[in-house]
PDB file of C-alpha atoms in Angstrom:
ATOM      1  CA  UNK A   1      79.721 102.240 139.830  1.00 47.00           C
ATOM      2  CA  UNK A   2      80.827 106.058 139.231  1.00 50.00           C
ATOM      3  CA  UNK A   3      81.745 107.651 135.905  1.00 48.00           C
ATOM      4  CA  UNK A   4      83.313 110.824 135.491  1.00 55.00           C
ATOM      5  CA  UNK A   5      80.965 111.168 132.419  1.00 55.00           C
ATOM      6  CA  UNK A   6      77.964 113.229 133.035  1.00 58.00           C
ATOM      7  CA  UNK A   7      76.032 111.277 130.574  1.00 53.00           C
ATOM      8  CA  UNK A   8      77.248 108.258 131.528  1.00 51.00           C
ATOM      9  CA  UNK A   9      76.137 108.918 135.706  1.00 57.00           C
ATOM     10  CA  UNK A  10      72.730 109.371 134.249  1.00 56.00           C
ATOM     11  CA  UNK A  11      72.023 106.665 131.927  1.00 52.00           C
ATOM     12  CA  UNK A  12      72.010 104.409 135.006  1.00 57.00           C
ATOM     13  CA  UNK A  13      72.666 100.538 133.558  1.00 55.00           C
ATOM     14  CA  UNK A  14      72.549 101.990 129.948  1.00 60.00           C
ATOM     15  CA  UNK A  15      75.555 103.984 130.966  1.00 62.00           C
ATOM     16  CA  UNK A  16      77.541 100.816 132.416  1.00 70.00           C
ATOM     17  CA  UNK A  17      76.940  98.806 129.083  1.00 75.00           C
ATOM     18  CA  UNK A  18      77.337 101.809 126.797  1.00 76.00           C
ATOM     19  CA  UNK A  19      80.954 102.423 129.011  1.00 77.00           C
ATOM     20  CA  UNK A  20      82.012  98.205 128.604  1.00 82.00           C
ATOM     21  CA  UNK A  21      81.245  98.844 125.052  1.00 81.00           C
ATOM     22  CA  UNK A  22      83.500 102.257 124.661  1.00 80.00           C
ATOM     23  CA  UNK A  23      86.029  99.729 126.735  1.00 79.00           C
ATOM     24  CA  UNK A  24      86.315  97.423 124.683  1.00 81.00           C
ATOM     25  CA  UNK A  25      86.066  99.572 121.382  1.00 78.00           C
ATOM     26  CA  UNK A  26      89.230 101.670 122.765  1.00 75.00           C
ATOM     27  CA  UNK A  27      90.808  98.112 123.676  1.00 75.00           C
ATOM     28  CA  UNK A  28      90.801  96.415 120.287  1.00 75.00           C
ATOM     29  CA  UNK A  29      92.224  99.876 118.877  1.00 72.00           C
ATOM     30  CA  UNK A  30      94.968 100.166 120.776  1.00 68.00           C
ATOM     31  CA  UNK A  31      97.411  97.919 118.223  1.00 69.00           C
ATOM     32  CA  UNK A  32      96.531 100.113 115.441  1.00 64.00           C
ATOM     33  CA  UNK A  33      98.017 103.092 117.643  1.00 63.00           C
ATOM     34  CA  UNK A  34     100.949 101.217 118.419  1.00 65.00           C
ATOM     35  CA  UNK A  35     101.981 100.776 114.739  1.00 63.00           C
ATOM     36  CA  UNK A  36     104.374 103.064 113.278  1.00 63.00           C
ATOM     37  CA  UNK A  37     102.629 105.802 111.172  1.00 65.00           C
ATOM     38  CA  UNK A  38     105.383 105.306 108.560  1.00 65.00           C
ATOM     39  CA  UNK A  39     107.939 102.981 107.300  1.00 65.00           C
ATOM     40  CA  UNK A  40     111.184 103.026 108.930  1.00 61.00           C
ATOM     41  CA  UNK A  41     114.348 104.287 106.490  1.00 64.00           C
ATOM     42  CA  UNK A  42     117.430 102.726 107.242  1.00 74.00           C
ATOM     43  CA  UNK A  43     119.443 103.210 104.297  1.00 78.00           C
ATOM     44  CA  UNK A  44     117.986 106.052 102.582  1.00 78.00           C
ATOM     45  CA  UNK A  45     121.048 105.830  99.766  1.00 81.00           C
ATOM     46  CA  UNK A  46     119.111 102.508  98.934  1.00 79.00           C
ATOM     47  CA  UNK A  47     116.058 103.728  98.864  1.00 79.00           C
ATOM     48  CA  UNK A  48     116.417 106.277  96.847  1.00 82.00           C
ATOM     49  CA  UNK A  49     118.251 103.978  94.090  1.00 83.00           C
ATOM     50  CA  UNK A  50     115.675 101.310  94.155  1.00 80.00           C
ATOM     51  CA  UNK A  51     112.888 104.199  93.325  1.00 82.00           C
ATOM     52  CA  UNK A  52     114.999 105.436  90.619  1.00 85.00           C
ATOM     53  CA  UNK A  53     113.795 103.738  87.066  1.00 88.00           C
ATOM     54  CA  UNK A  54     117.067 103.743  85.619  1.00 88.00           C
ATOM     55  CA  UNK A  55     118.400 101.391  88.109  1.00 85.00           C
ATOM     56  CA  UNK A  56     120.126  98.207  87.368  1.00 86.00           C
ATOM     57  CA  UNK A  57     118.091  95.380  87.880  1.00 85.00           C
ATOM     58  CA  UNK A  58     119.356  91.638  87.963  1.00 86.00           C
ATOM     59  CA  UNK A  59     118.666  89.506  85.225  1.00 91.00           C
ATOM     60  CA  UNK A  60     115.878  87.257  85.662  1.00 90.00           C
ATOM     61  CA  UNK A  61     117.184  83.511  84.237  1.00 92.00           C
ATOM     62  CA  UNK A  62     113.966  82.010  81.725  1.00 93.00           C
ATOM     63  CA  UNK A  63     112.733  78.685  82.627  1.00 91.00           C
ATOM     64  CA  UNK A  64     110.172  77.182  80.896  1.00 91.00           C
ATOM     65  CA  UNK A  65     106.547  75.856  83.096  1.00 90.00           C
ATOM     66  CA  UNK A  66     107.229  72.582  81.117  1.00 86.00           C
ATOM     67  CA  UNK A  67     110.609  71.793  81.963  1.00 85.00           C
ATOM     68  CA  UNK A  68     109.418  69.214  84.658  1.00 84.00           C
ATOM     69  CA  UNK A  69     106.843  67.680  82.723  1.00 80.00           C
ATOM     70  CA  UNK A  70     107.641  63.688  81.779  1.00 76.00           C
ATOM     71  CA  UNK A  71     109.446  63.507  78.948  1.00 74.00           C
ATOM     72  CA  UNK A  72     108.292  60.902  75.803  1.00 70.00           C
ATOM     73  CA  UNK A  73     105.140  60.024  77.385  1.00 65.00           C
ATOM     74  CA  UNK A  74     103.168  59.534  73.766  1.00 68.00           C
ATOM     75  CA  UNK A  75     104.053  55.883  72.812  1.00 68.00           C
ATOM     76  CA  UNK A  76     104.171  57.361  68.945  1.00 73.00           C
ATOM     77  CA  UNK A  77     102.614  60.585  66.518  1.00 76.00           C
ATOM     78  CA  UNK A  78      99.803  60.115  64.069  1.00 79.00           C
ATOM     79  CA  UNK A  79     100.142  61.876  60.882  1.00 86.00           C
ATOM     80  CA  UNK A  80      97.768  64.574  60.975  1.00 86.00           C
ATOM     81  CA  UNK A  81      96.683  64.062  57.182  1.00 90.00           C
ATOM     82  CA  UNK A  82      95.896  60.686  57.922  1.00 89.00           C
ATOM     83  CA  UNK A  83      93.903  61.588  61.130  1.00 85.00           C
ATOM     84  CA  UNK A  84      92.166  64.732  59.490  1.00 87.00           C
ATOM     85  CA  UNK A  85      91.059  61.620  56.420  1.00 87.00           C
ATOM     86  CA  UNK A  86      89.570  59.308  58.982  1.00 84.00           C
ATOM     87  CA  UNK A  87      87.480  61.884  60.241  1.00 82.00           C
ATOM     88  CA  UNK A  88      86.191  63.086  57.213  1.00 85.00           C
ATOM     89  CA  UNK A  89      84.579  60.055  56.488  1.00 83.00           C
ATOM     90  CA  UNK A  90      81.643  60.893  58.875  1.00 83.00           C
ATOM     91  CA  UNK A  91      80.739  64.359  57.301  1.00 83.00           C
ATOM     92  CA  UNK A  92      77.676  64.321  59.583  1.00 85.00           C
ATOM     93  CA  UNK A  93      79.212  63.579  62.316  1.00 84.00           C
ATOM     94  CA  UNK A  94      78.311  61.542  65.146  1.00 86.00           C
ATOM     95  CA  UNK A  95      75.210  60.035  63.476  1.00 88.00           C
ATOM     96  CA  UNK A  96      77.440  58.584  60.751  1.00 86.00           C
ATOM     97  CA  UNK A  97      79.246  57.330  63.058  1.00 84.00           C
ATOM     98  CA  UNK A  98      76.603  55.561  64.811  1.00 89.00           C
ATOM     99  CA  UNK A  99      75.485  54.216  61.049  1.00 89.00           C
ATOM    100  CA  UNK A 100      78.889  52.981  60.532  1.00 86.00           C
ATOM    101  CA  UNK A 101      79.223  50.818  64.026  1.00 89.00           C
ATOM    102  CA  UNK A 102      75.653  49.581  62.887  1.00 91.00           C
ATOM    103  CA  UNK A 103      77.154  48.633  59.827  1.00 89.00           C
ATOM    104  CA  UNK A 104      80.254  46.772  61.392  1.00 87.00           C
ATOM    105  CA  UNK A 105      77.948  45.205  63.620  1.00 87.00           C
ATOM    106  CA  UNK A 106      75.654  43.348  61.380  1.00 84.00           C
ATOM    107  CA  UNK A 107      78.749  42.215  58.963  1.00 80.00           C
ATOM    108  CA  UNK A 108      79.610  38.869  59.990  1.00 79.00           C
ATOM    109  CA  UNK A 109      83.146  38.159  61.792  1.00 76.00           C
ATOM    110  CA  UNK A 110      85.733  36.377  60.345  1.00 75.00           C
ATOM    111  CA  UNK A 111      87.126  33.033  62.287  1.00 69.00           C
ATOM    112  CA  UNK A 112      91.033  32.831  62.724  1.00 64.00           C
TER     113      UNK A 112
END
């Protein structure tokens, strides 16, 4: 195989491998040449309004994230009062608690 490369001539195989590389290098670069180097302007009027800051811009309508969310899903509300009561009577938290199921547990149950 000939090479117009002096280098290449003399490198023997290296030269044919070093040559498929270059190749295929220069083939896999050839869609970044074929890309235009900058944007196309067709309307430059337009362009040069949309940079401008003091252009109008539409009105963006609001809608709320929880507009599709099911509606009366909670069967009913607990007063928070009440709730915030029942929990205070375990001020030490869950080992009270445990106490108090102890408790329940060794009262006997009443037959209906």
């Amino acid at each position: 195989m000939y090479f117009s490369l002096p280098l290449l001539r003399s490198a023997g195989a290296f030269g044919t491998g070093l040559a498929s590389v270059l190749l295929f290098a220069l083939w896999l670069a050839a869609p970044a040449h074929a890309q235009p180097s900058a944007p196309a302007l067709t309307e430059p009027a337009r362009t040069l309004q949309a940079s401008d800051a003091a252009s109008p811009v539409p009105a963006l309508p609001y809608r709320s994230v929880f507009a599709d969310l099911p509606k009366s899903v909670e069967e009913g509300s607990t007063d928070w009062k009440a709730a915030n009561k029942a929990v205070a009577q375990f001020p030490r938290g869950h080992i009270d608690l445990l106490q108090w199921e102890k408790a329940q547990a060794a009262k006997p149950k009443e037959q209906p």
